[in-house]
Amino acid sequence: MTAPTTSPAADTTPSGDTGRSITNTDLALLKNCPLLKEDTFHEWRKYMEMFFTSVGADQILDMLDELDKATDTTQREAVLTKFDAATPTSRTLDRQLSPHIFVKTDPSYHSLYDGLRSGMRCYIAAIRKFQRSTMARRFQAREAFVSVKQKKKESVEDYVKRILDARKVLKGLGVEPDELETKDTVLMGLNKYYRSTRTTILAATVEPDLATIISILSSAVPDSAQNHELDSSDDEGSISGLAAAAGRAGRSGRPGRGDTQGKGKERARSFSPPTSDGFRWCDPTHDSHCHRCGRKGHIAAYCIHDMPQKVRHWVMRRPTVYVSESANAARRHRSRSYSPDSSDSSTSDDDDERVHFMNDAAPTRYRYKKIIA
């Protein structure tokens, strides 16, 4: 009697299921993936898409391709409904995906996956939740799109990619900016080193398309940094900004005191930080106050108020100190030397105040003993 044969257990896995296992190499792609929540969805989705590509989750990738082709929210919902009802082509892989999606979601949103064991359905639930178009999300995405600015050392390619990524976010919400708006955003956000290139593009007789603009910018040579030393947005209050101001003063025929033969720029490079009163030593940008102590109308020639130590040392080493023209005029009228310890009713109040001010700020041995006409 022939023994009964035992038929193999029925295979509940759909045909074509390779039983692909997720490896540590695949998981490494999720190492820096942020937890899914309201403000991280788009970054989270980028990491997840790379993860799905690595593990071979072709069905989810096909769904994403169809979502990208959808032109409005109605079409997008139809795509999600279609794949939500579909049977996973690889049940083994599909079920392995769900716990990884779960652990990369903020705990406050874990309820999205209640009763779901399919990785594809978990991902669909996340898309439905976080890509639903609301006024707040559209506003946030639109603000991010128009606020993209090219960083100082950022390549054109990286800068344009950030704009296109922001545009893709708006597309997911059903409000994708058109090419004209994208071109304007690209040109507006360029840094100062591409201003001449932007001017050339704007002066074109025929308006170029977005691809042409990107190509022109990518092949353009950035302007020299020297052409932008006067840029107040980056250099305001900085040493280079003050040096530029000194250069302007020299070119306009108003060189600084003691500046001859174009040496003003060299001196401008050694400007000191602002004083306690908010003024900056050797600042040539204001004519109405002392460049050193900040007193309006005060002569700055040898004022030592709040003087940097290296400058004070240089001043004190000089054997003779020249004071203002008004003090020299007073000296010629008096026809005698002036000592700060003596009093003279013929000396003007301004001269007395000026000399005493400078003497009070200096050590006794360096007080002003004479005035040279």
Short mmCIF file of C-alpha atoms in Angstrom, two decimals:
data_model
loop_
_atom_site.label_atom_id
_atom_site.label_comp_id
_atom_site.label_asym_id
_atom_site.label_seq_id
_atom_site.Cartn_x
_atom_site.Cartn_y
_atom_site.Cartn_z
CA MET A 1 0.00 0.00 0.00
CA THR A 2 1.38 3.21 -1.05
CA ALA A 3 1.93 5.77 1.66
CA PRO A 4 -0.09 8.93 1.19
CA THR A 5 1.89 11.80 -0.11
CA THR A 6 1.98 15.01 1.84
CA SER A 7 1.26 18.04 -0.24
CA PRO A 8 3.33 21.15 0.55
CA ALA A 9 1.71 23.93 2.47
CA ALA A 10 -0.06 26.40 0.36
CA ASP A 11 2.08 29.45 -0.42
CA THR A 12 0.20 32.48 0.81
CA THR A 13 2.83 34.80 -0.60
CA PRO A 14 1.93 36.27 -3.98
CA SER A 15 3.88 34.97 -6.95
CA GLY A 16 7.07 36.88 -7.50
CA ASP A 17 7.73 37.43 -3.78
CA THR A 18 11.48 37.17 -3.42
CA GLY A 19 11.44 37.46 0.36
CA ARG A 20 14.10 40.18 0.21
CA SER A 21 15.54 40.89 3.65
CA ILE A 22 16.50 44.36 4.81
CA THR A 23 20.24 44.63 5.49
CA ASN A 24 22.32 46.89 7.70
CA THR A 25 23.42 48.76 4.59
CA ASP A 26 19.79 49.59 3.88
CA LEU A 27 19.21 50.71 7.46
CA ALA A 28 22.24 53.02 7.32
CA LEU A 29 20.21 55.24 4.99
CA LEU A 30 17.78 55.95 7.84
CA LYS A 31 20.48 56.88 10.36
CA ASN A 32 20.00 60.63 9.90
CA CYS A 33 16.32 60.48 9.01
CA PRO A 34 14.30 62.80 11.29
CA LEU A 35 11.22 61.58 13.14
CA LEU A 36 8.09 62.21 11.14
CA LYS A 37 6.03 65.15 12.37
CA GLU A 38 4.37 68.26 11.00
CA ASP A 39 7.50 70.23 10.13
CA THR A 40 9.75 67.34 9.02
CA PHE A 41 7.57 65.46 6.55
CA HIS A 42 9.33 66.52 3.36
CA GLU A 43 12.81 65.78 4.68
CA TRP A 44 11.53 62.49 6.15
CA ARG A 45 10.04 61.54 2.79
CA LYS A 46 13.39 62.06 1.00
CA TYR A 47 15.13 59.63 3.35
CA MET A 48 12.31 57.12 3.05
CA GLU A 49 12.33 57.21 -0.74
CA MET A 50 16.06 56.41 -0.77
CA PHE A 51 15.42 53.60 1.70
CA PHE A 52 12.63 52.15 -0.49
CA THR A 53 14.94 52.34 -3.51
CA SER A 54 17.70 50.49 -1.64
CA VAL A 55 15.47 47.61 -0.48
CA GLY A 56 13.74 47.27 -3.84
CA ALA A 57 10.22 48.34 -2.79
CA ASP A 58 9.22 48.80 -6.41
CA GLN A 59 5.49 48.98 -5.78
CA ILE A 60 5.86 51.98 -3.46
CA LEU A 61 8.23 53.65 -5.94
CA ASP A 62 5.67 53.13 -8.72
CA MET A 63 3.07 54.80 -6.52
CA LEU A 64 5.39 57.76 -5.92
CA ASP A 65 5.99 58.13 -9.65
CA GLU A 66 2.25 58.31 -10.28
CA LEU A 67 1.83 60.82 -7.46
CA ASP A 68 4.45 63.06 -9.06
CA LYS A 69 2.52 63.00 -12.33
CA ALA A 70 -0.77 63.94 -10.68
CA THR A 71 -1.74 67.56 -11.37
CA ASP A 72 -4.28 68.16 -8.61
CA THR A 73 -5.44 66.78 -5.28
CA THR A 74 -8.23 64.74 -6.88
CA GLN A 75 -5.79 62.80 -9.04
CA ARG A 76 -3.44 62.32 -6.11
CA GLU A 77 -6.20 60.85 -3.97
CA ALA A 78 -7.17 58.50 -6.82
CA VAL A 79 -3.58 57.20 -6.96
CA LEU A 80 -3.50 56.64 -3.19
CA THR A 81 -6.83 54.81 -3.27
CA LYS A 82 -5.64 52.57 -6.11
CA PHE A 83 -2.48 51.46 -4.31
CA ASP A 84 -4.19 51.24 -0.94
CA ALA A 85 -6.50 48.57 -2.38
CA ALA A 86 -3.73 46.73 -4.24
CA THR A 87 -2.13 43.53 -2.99
CA PRO A 88 1.57 43.96 -2.20
CA THR A 89 3.74 42.27 -4.81
CA SER A 90 6.14 41.15 -2.08
CA ARG A 91 4.33 40.52 1.19
CA THR A 92 7.52 39.60 3.04
CA LEU A 93 9.29 42.82 2.15
CA ASP A 94 6.13 44.87 2.58
CA ARG A 95 5.68 43.68 6.17
CA GLN A 96 9.34 44.32 6.97
CA LEU A 97 8.93 47.97 5.98
CA SER A 98 6.14 48.80 8.43
CA PRO A 99 8.19 48.68 11.69
CA HIS A 100 10.88 50.92 10.17
CA ILE A 101 8.26 53.47 9.16
CA PHE A 102 6.77 53.23 12.66
CA VAL A 103 10.03 53.84 14.56
CA LYS A 104 10.87 56.82 12.33
CA THR A 105 7.61 58.52 13.25
CA ASP A 106 7.17 60.84 16.21
CA PRO A 107 5.28 58.97 18.99
CA SER A 108 2.48 61.53 18.91
CA TYR A 109 1.56 60.26 15.41
CA HIS A 110 1.85 56.51 16.00
CA SER A 111 -1.94 56.24 15.95
CA LEU A 112 -1.76 56.75 12.16
CA TYR A 113 -0.71 53.11 11.82
CA ASP A 114 -3.24 51.47 14.12
CA GLY A 115 -4.25 48.13 12.61
CA LEU A 116 -1.81 48.42 9.68
CA ARG A 117 0.84 45.79 9.01
CA SER A 118 1.62 46.72 5.44
CA GLY A 119 4.54 49.07 4.85
CA MET A 120 2.88 50.49 1.75
CA ARG A 121 -0.36 51.24 3.62
CA CYS A 122 1.57 52.83 6.50
CA TYR A 123 3.32 55.08 4.00
CA ILE A 124 0.03 55.98 2.33
CA ALA A 125 -1.40 56.91 5.74
CA ALA A 126 1.54 59.26 6.34
CA ILE A 127 1.13 60.90 2.92
CA ARG A 128 -2.59 61.43 3.45
CA LYS A 129 -1.94 63.02 6.82
CA PHE A 130 0.95 65.33 6.03
CA GLN A 131 0.38 66.19 2.38
CA ARG A 132 -3.18 67.26 2.87
CA SER A 133 -3.34 70.84 1.63
CA THR A 134 -4.27 73.34 4.31
CA MET A 135 -3.88 77.10 4.40
CA ALA A 136 -1.19 76.91 7.09
CA ARG A 137 0.85 74.33 5.17
CA ARG A 138 0.54 76.25 1.91
CA PHE A 139 1.65 79.45 3.63
CA GLN A 140 4.64 77.77 5.25
CA ALA A 141 5.69 76.09 2.01
CA ARG A 142 5.25 79.28 -0.01
CA GLU A 143 7.30 81.27 2.49
CA ALA A 144 10.08 78.68 2.34
CA PHE A 145 10.06 78.83 -1.47
CA VAL A 146 10.40 82.60 -1.85
CA SER A 147 12.88 82.90 1.03
CA VAL A 148 15.61 80.72 -0.46
CA LYS A 149 18.83 82.75 -0.70
CA GLN A 150 22.16 81.68 -2.13
CA LYS A 151 24.77 81.38 0.59
CA LYS A 152 28.13 83.08 0.22
CA LYS A 153 30.11 80.03 -0.91
CA GLU A 154 27.20 77.94 -2.20
CA SER A 155 27.38 76.65 -5.76
CA VAL A 156 24.66 77.58 -8.22
CA GLU A 157 23.71 73.91 -8.56
CA ASP A 158 23.10 73.48 -4.82
CA TYR A 159 21.22 76.79 -4.63
CA VAL A 160 18.91 75.93 -7.53
CA LYS A 161 18.31 72.45 -6.09
CA ARG A 162 17.04 74.00 -2.84
CA ILE A 163 14.59 76.13 -4.82
CA LEU A 164 13.36 73.16 -6.86
CA ASP A 165 12.95 71.10 -3.68
CA ALA A 166 10.85 73.88 -2.16
CA ARG A 167 8.83 74.02 -5.38
CA LYS A 168 8.23 70.27 -5.16
CA VAL A 169 6.78 70.71 -1.67
CA LEU A 170 4.26 73.21 -3.05
CA LYS A 171 3.46 70.82 -5.87
CA GLY A 172 2.63 68.15 -3.31
CA LEU A 173 0.13 70.57 -1.80
CA GLY A 174 -1.44 71.21 -5.21
CA VAL A 175 -0.09 74.76 -5.66
CA GLU A 176 3.08 74.32 -7.71
CA PRO A 177 4.67 77.63 -8.79
CA ASP A 178 4.91 78.07 -12.56
CA GLU A 179 8.17 78.53 -14.46
CA LEU A 180 7.91 82.33 -14.48
CA GLU A 181 7.66 82.51 -10.69
CA THR A 182 10.50 80.01 -10.33
CA LYS A 183 12.75 82.08 -12.62
CA ASP A 184 12.07 85.21 -10.58
CA THR A 185 12.85 83.39 -7.35
CA VAL A 186 16.14 82.05 -8.71
CA LEU A 187 17.29 85.49 -9.86
CA MET A 188 16.14 87.32 -6.73
CA GLY A 189 17.98 85.01 -4.36
CA LEU A 190 21.40 85.13 -6.02
CA ASN A 191 24.23 86.40 -3.84
CA LYS A 192 26.24 89.52 -4.68
CA TYR A 193 28.87 87.62 -6.67
CA TYR A 194 26.37 86.93 -9.46
CA ARG A 195 24.95 90.43 -9.83
CA SER A 196 26.63 91.16 -13.15
CA THR A 197 25.44 87.82 -14.54
CA ARG A 198 21.91 88.56 -13.36
CA THR A 199 22.05 91.98 -15.02
CA THR A 200 23.09 90.33 -18.29
CA ILE A 201 20.17 87.89 -18.07
CA LEU A 202 17.67 90.64 -17.30
CA ALA A 203 18.95 92.74 -20.22
CA ALA A 204 18.38 89.96 -22.77
CA THR A 205 16.10 90.97 -25.64
CA VAL A 206 14.39 87.56 -25.54
CA GLU A 207 13.47 86.28 -22.08
CA PRO A 208 15.29 82.97 -21.47
CA ASP A 209 13.52 79.96 -20.03
CA LEU A 210 14.36 78.43 -16.65
CA ALA A 211 16.73 75.80 -18.06
CA THR A 212 18.68 78.46 -19.96
CA ILE A 213 18.96 80.69 -16.89
CA ILE A 214 20.27 77.80 -14.80
CA SER A 215 22.77 76.93 -17.54
CA ILE A 216 24.03 80.53 -17.77
CA LEU A 217 24.43 80.81 -14.01
CA SER A 218 26.20 77.45 -13.76
CA SER A 219 28.79 78.45 -16.36
CA ALA A 220 29.24 82.02 -15.10
CA VAL A 221 32.39 83.11 -13.27
CA PRO A 222 31.51 84.77 -9.93
CA ASP A 223 32.43 88.44 -9.63
CA SER A 224 35.60 89.28 -7.73
CA ALA A 225 35.15 89.88 -4.01
CA GLN A 226 36.91 93.24 -4.41
CA ASN A 227 33.96 94.50 -6.43
CA HIS A 228 31.71 94.16 -3.40
CA GLU A 229 33.69 95.73 -0.58
CA LEU A 230 31.13 98.55 -0.45
CA ASP A 231 28.19 96.19 0.09
CA SER A 232 26.54 97.50 3.25
CA SER A 233 24.36 94.40 3.70
CA ASP A 234 27.38 92.21 4.43
CA ASP A 235 30.02 94.67 5.57
CA GLU A 236 28.09 97.26 7.55
CA GLY A 237 30.05 98.15 10.65
CA SER A 238 32.86 95.78 9.72
CA ILE A 239 36.49 96.61 9.22
CA SER A 240 36.26 96.17 5.45
CA GLY A 241 33.18 98.39 5.36
CA LEU A 242 35.03 101.20 7.08
CA ALA A 243 37.99 100.71 4.78
CA ALA A 244 35.63 101.09 1.84
CA ALA A 245 34.25 104.28 3.36
CA ALA A 246 37.78 105.61 3.73
CA GLY A 247 38.38 104.85 0.07
CA ARG A 248 35.24 106.79 -0.86
CA ALA A 249 36.39 109.75 1.20
CA GLY A 250 39.78 109.74 -0.54
CA ARG A 251 38.25 109.56 -4.01
CA SER A 252 35.89 112.43 -3.24
CA GLY A 253 38.78 114.75 -2.41
CA ARG A 254 38.36 114.61 1.39
CA PRO A 255 41.30 112.53 2.60
CA GLY A 256 41.69 111.87 6.29
CA ARG A 257 44.11 113.91 8.41
CA GLY A 258 47.63 112.80 7.70
CA ASP A 259 46.59 110.62 4.75
CA THR A 260 48.83 111.22 1.77
CA GLN A 261 49.68 109.37 -1.41
CA GLY A 262 46.88 106.84 -1.06
CA LYS A 263 47.88 105.48 2.34
CA GLY A 264 44.41 105.85 3.79
CA LYS A 265 43.35 102.34 2.83
CA GLU A 266 46.36 100.84 4.56
CA ARG A 267 45.52 102.67 7.77
CA ALA A 268 41.86 101.76 7.46
CA ARG A 269 42.74 98.11 7.78
CA SER A 270 43.90 98.66 11.37
CA PHE A 271 40.64 100.16 12.68
CA SER A 272 39.82 99.31 16.26
CA PRO A 273 36.52 98.01 17.72
CA PRO A 274 33.86 100.53 18.84
CA THR A 275 34.55 102.43 22.07
CA SER A 276 32.36 102.28 25.16
CA ASP A 277 30.44 105.26 23.76
CA GLY A 278 29.68 103.42 20.54
CA PHE A 279 32.20 105.30 18.38
CA ARG A 280 35.04 103.76 16.44
CA TRP A 281 38.61 104.97 16.38
CA CYS A 282 39.66 106.43 13.01
CA ASP A 283 36.11 106.13 11.66
CA PRO A 284 36.06 108.43 8.60
CA THR A 285 32.36 108.06 7.93
CA HIS A 286 31.14 110.94 10.15
CA ASP A 287 32.21 114.56 9.94
CA SER A 288 30.09 116.10 12.69
CA HIS A 289 31.76 114.53 15.72
CA CYS A 290 35.17 113.62 17.03
CA HIS A 291 36.25 110.37 15.45
CA ARG A 292 37.72 109.31 18.77
CA CYS A 293 35.68 110.49 21.75
CA GLY A 294 32.41 111.23 19.97
CA ARG A 295 32.08 114.82 21.21
CA LYS A 296 30.37 116.97 18.61
CA GLY A 297 32.67 119.69 17.33
CA HIS A 298 35.68 118.28 19.17
CA ILE A 299 38.97 118.18 17.29
CA ALA A 300 40.11 114.59 17.00
CA ALA A 301 43.76 115.21 16.12
CA TYR A 302 45.23 114.01 19.41
CA CYS A 303 42.22 113.14 21.55
CA ILE A 304 43.13 110.14 23.69
CA HIS A 305 39.77 109.37 25.29
CA ASP A 306 39.25 105.61 25.42
CA MET A 307 42.26 105.25 23.16
CA PRO A 308 43.44 101.72 22.28
CA GLN A 309 46.65 100.95 24.14
CA LYS A 310 48.81 100.61 21.05
CA VAL A 311 47.59 103.99 19.76
CA ARG A 312 48.04 105.63 23.18
CA HIS A 313 51.62 104.35 23.28
CA TRP A 314 52.31 105.85 19.86
CA VAL A 315 50.85 109.23 20.86
CA MET A 316 52.73 109.41 24.16
CA ARG A 317 56.08 108.70 22.53
CA ARG A 318 55.83 111.90 20.49
CA PRO A 319 57.82 114.75 22.11
CA THR A 320 55.63 117.58 20.82
CA VAL A 321 51.87 117.67 20.59
CA TYR A 322 50.08 119.84 18.08
CA VAL A 323 46.72 121.09 19.26
CA SER A 324 43.93 122.84 17.38
CA GLU A 325 44.23 125.92 15.22
CA SER A 326 42.08 127.89 17.68
CA ALA A 327 44.54 127.08 20.47
CA ASN A 328 47.44 128.15 18.25
CA ALA A 329 45.66 131.40 17.53
CA ALA A 330 45.21 131.99 21.24
CA ARG A 331 48.91 131.31 21.75
CA ARG A 332 49.90 133.85 19.14
CA HIS A 333 47.70 136.45 20.81
CA ARG A 334 49.15 135.74 24.24
CA SER A 335 52.72 135.43 22.89
CA ARG A 336 53.68 133.04 25.62
CA SER A 337 53.68 129.33 26.41
CA TYR A 338 50.66 127.74 27.98
CA SER A 339 50.67 125.36 30.95
CA PRO A 340 47.51 123.47 31.93
CA ASP A 341 48.25 124.15 35.61
CA SER A 342 48.00 127.91 35.12
CA SER A 343 44.86 129.91 34.51
CA ASP A 344 44.42 132.74 32.07
CA SER A 345 41.23 134.68 31.73
CA SER A 346 42.13 135.53 28.15
CA THR A 347 41.95 131.88 27.13
CA SER A 348 38.67 130.90 25.55
CA ASP A 349 36.43 128.43 27.38
CA ASP A 350 36.64 126.03 24.45
CA ASP A 351 40.44 126.06 24.47
CA ASP A 352 40.59 125.49 28.23
CA GLU A 353 38.09 122.69 28.05
CA ARG A 354 39.93 121.03 25.18
CA VAL A 355 43.38 121.15 26.77
CA HIS A 356 42.15 120.11 30.21
CA PHE A 357 40.19 117.27 28.63
CA MET A 358 43.29 115.93 26.91
CA ASN A 359 45.45 116.41 30.00
CA ASP A 360 42.96 114.65 32.25
CA ALA A 361 43.11 111.60 29.99
CA ALA A 362 46.93 111.48 29.90
CA PRO A 363 49.55 110.61 32.56
CA THR A 364 51.11 113.61 34.32
CA ARG A 365 54.49 113.26 32.65
CA TYR A 366 52.85 113.53 29.23
CA ARG A 367 50.75 116.60 29.85
CA TYR A 368 50.89 119.29 27.23
CA LYS A 369 53.69 121.76 27.99
CA LYS A 370 53.74 123.90 24.89
CA ILE A 371 51.89 124.67 21.73
CA ILE A 372 53.64 125.00 18.42
CA ALA A 373 52.28 127.69 16.10
#
